[in-house]
Coordinates of C-alpha atoms in Angstrom, one line a residue:
M1 CA 9.1 -17.4 -40.2
S2 CA 12.1 -18.7 -38.5
K3 CA 12.4 -19.1 -34.9
D4 CA 15.0 -16.1 -34.7
T5 CA 12.3 -13.6 -36.1
E6 CA 9.2 -15.1 -34.7
Y7 CA 8.6 -13.7 -31.1
K8 CA 6.2 -15.9 -28.6
P9 CA 5.4 -13.8 -25.4
I10 CA 6.3 -15.6 -22.0
N11 CA 3.6 -16.5 -19.5
C12 CA 2.6 -13.6 -17.2
D13 CA 3.9 -14.8 -14.1
D14 CA 7.3 -15.4 -15.5
Y15 CA 7.3 -11.9 -16.7
D16 CA 6.3 -10.4 -13.3
Y17 CA 9.2 -12.3 -11.7
L18 CA 11.6 -10.5 -14.3
E19 CA 10.1 -7.2 -13.3
L20 CA 11.0 -7.8 -9.9
A21 CA 14.4 -8.8 -10.6
C22 CA 14.8 -5.6 -12.6
Q23 CA 13.4 -3.6 -9.9
H24 CA 15.8 -4.8 -7.0
S25 CA 18.8 -5.1 -9.9
L26 CA 19.0 -8.8 -8.9
Q27 CA 22.2 -10.7 -10.1
L28 CA 20.4 -13.7 -12.1
T29 CA 22.1 -17.0 -13.5
I30 CA 20.1 -17.4 -16.7
K31 CA 19.9 -20.2 -19.0
L32 CA 19.3 -19.8 -22.7
D33 CA 17.8 -22.1 -25.3
N34 CA 21.2 -22.4 -26.8
G35 CA 22.8 -23.8 -23.8
E36 CA 24.4 -20.7 -22.8
I37 CA 24.5 -19.8 -19.0
I38 CA 24.8 -16.0 -18.3
E39 CA 25.5 -14.4 -15.0
G40 CA 24.2 -10.8 -15.2
K41 CA 22.3 -8.1 -13.1
A42 CA 18.8 -7.5 -14.1
I43 CA 18.5 -3.9 -15.5
D44 CA 15.2 -3.6 -17.5
L45 CA 12.7 -5.1 -19.7
L46 CA 12.0 -3.3 -23.0
L47 CA 9.8 -3.5 -26.1
K48 CA 11.6 -3.5 -29.6
K49 CA 9.5 -4.1 -32.6
Q50 CA 7.0 -6.2 -31.0
V51 CA 9.8 -8.3 -29.1
E52 CA 10.4 -8.2 -25.2
Y53 CA 14.2 -8.6 -23.9
L54 CA 15.4 -8.5 -20.9
V55 CA 18.6 -5.9 -20.6
V56 CA 21.2 -7.5 -18.1
D57 CA 24.7 -6.0 -17.1
V58 CA 27.4 -8.6 -17.6
A59 CA 30.7 -7.6 -16.6
S60 CA 29.9 -4.0 -17.3
E61 CA 28.3 -4.8 -20.6
K62 CA 24.4 -4.3 -21.5
K63 CA 23.0 -7.3 -23.1
Q64 CA 19.8 -7.6 -24.6
L65 CA 18.3 -11.2 -24.3
R66 CA 15.1 -12.0 -26.0
L67 CA 12.7 -13.4 -23.4
D68 CA 11.5 -16.2 -25.7
H69 CA 15.1 -17.6 -25.7
I70 CA 15.3 -17.6 -21.9
V71 CA 14.5 -20.9 -20.5
S72 CA 15.1 -20.4 -17.0
F73 CA 16.9 -17.9 -14.3
S74 CA 17.3 -17.9 -10.6
H75 CA 18.4 -15.9 -7.7
P76 CA 18.4 -16.8 -4.1
E77 CA 15.6 -14.3 -3.0
I78 CA 12.9 -15.9 -5.9
G79 CA 14.0 -19.2 -6.5
D80 CA 14.7 -21.0 -9.7
I81 CA 12.1 -20.0 -12.2
I82 CA 11.5 -22.2 -15.2
I83 CA 9.9 -20.2 -18.1
D84 CA 6.6 -21.2 -19.4
H85 CA 6.6 -20.6 -23.4
S86 CA 2.7 -21.5 -23.8
G87 CA 2.2 -17.7 -23.9
S88 CA -0.8 -18.3 -21.4

C-alpha cells in the first residue's frame, strides 16, 4: 500500500493532547509531513474507514487532517508536541 492509503496510528499520549485541544477549541499551529504549516482551531477527532483525522477550522473552512500526516502541533497552553509515529 502507498503512504496515501496505509494508516499508522499515532502514540496514545499525542492523541490525548489532540483530544484536549478539541475539547478547549484551541488555536493550533500544525506542521504536516509535506512541510505545510496550518493555523487552525481544533474542532474534533474522527474516524473514517479506519483512518483517524483531526478536524480544524481554518478561516471558517473545515479541514480534515490525517493524524499520521501531522509532524507536530503547538499552542501556548500545551506547548510544542512532536508526534511519535512509532505507534506505541
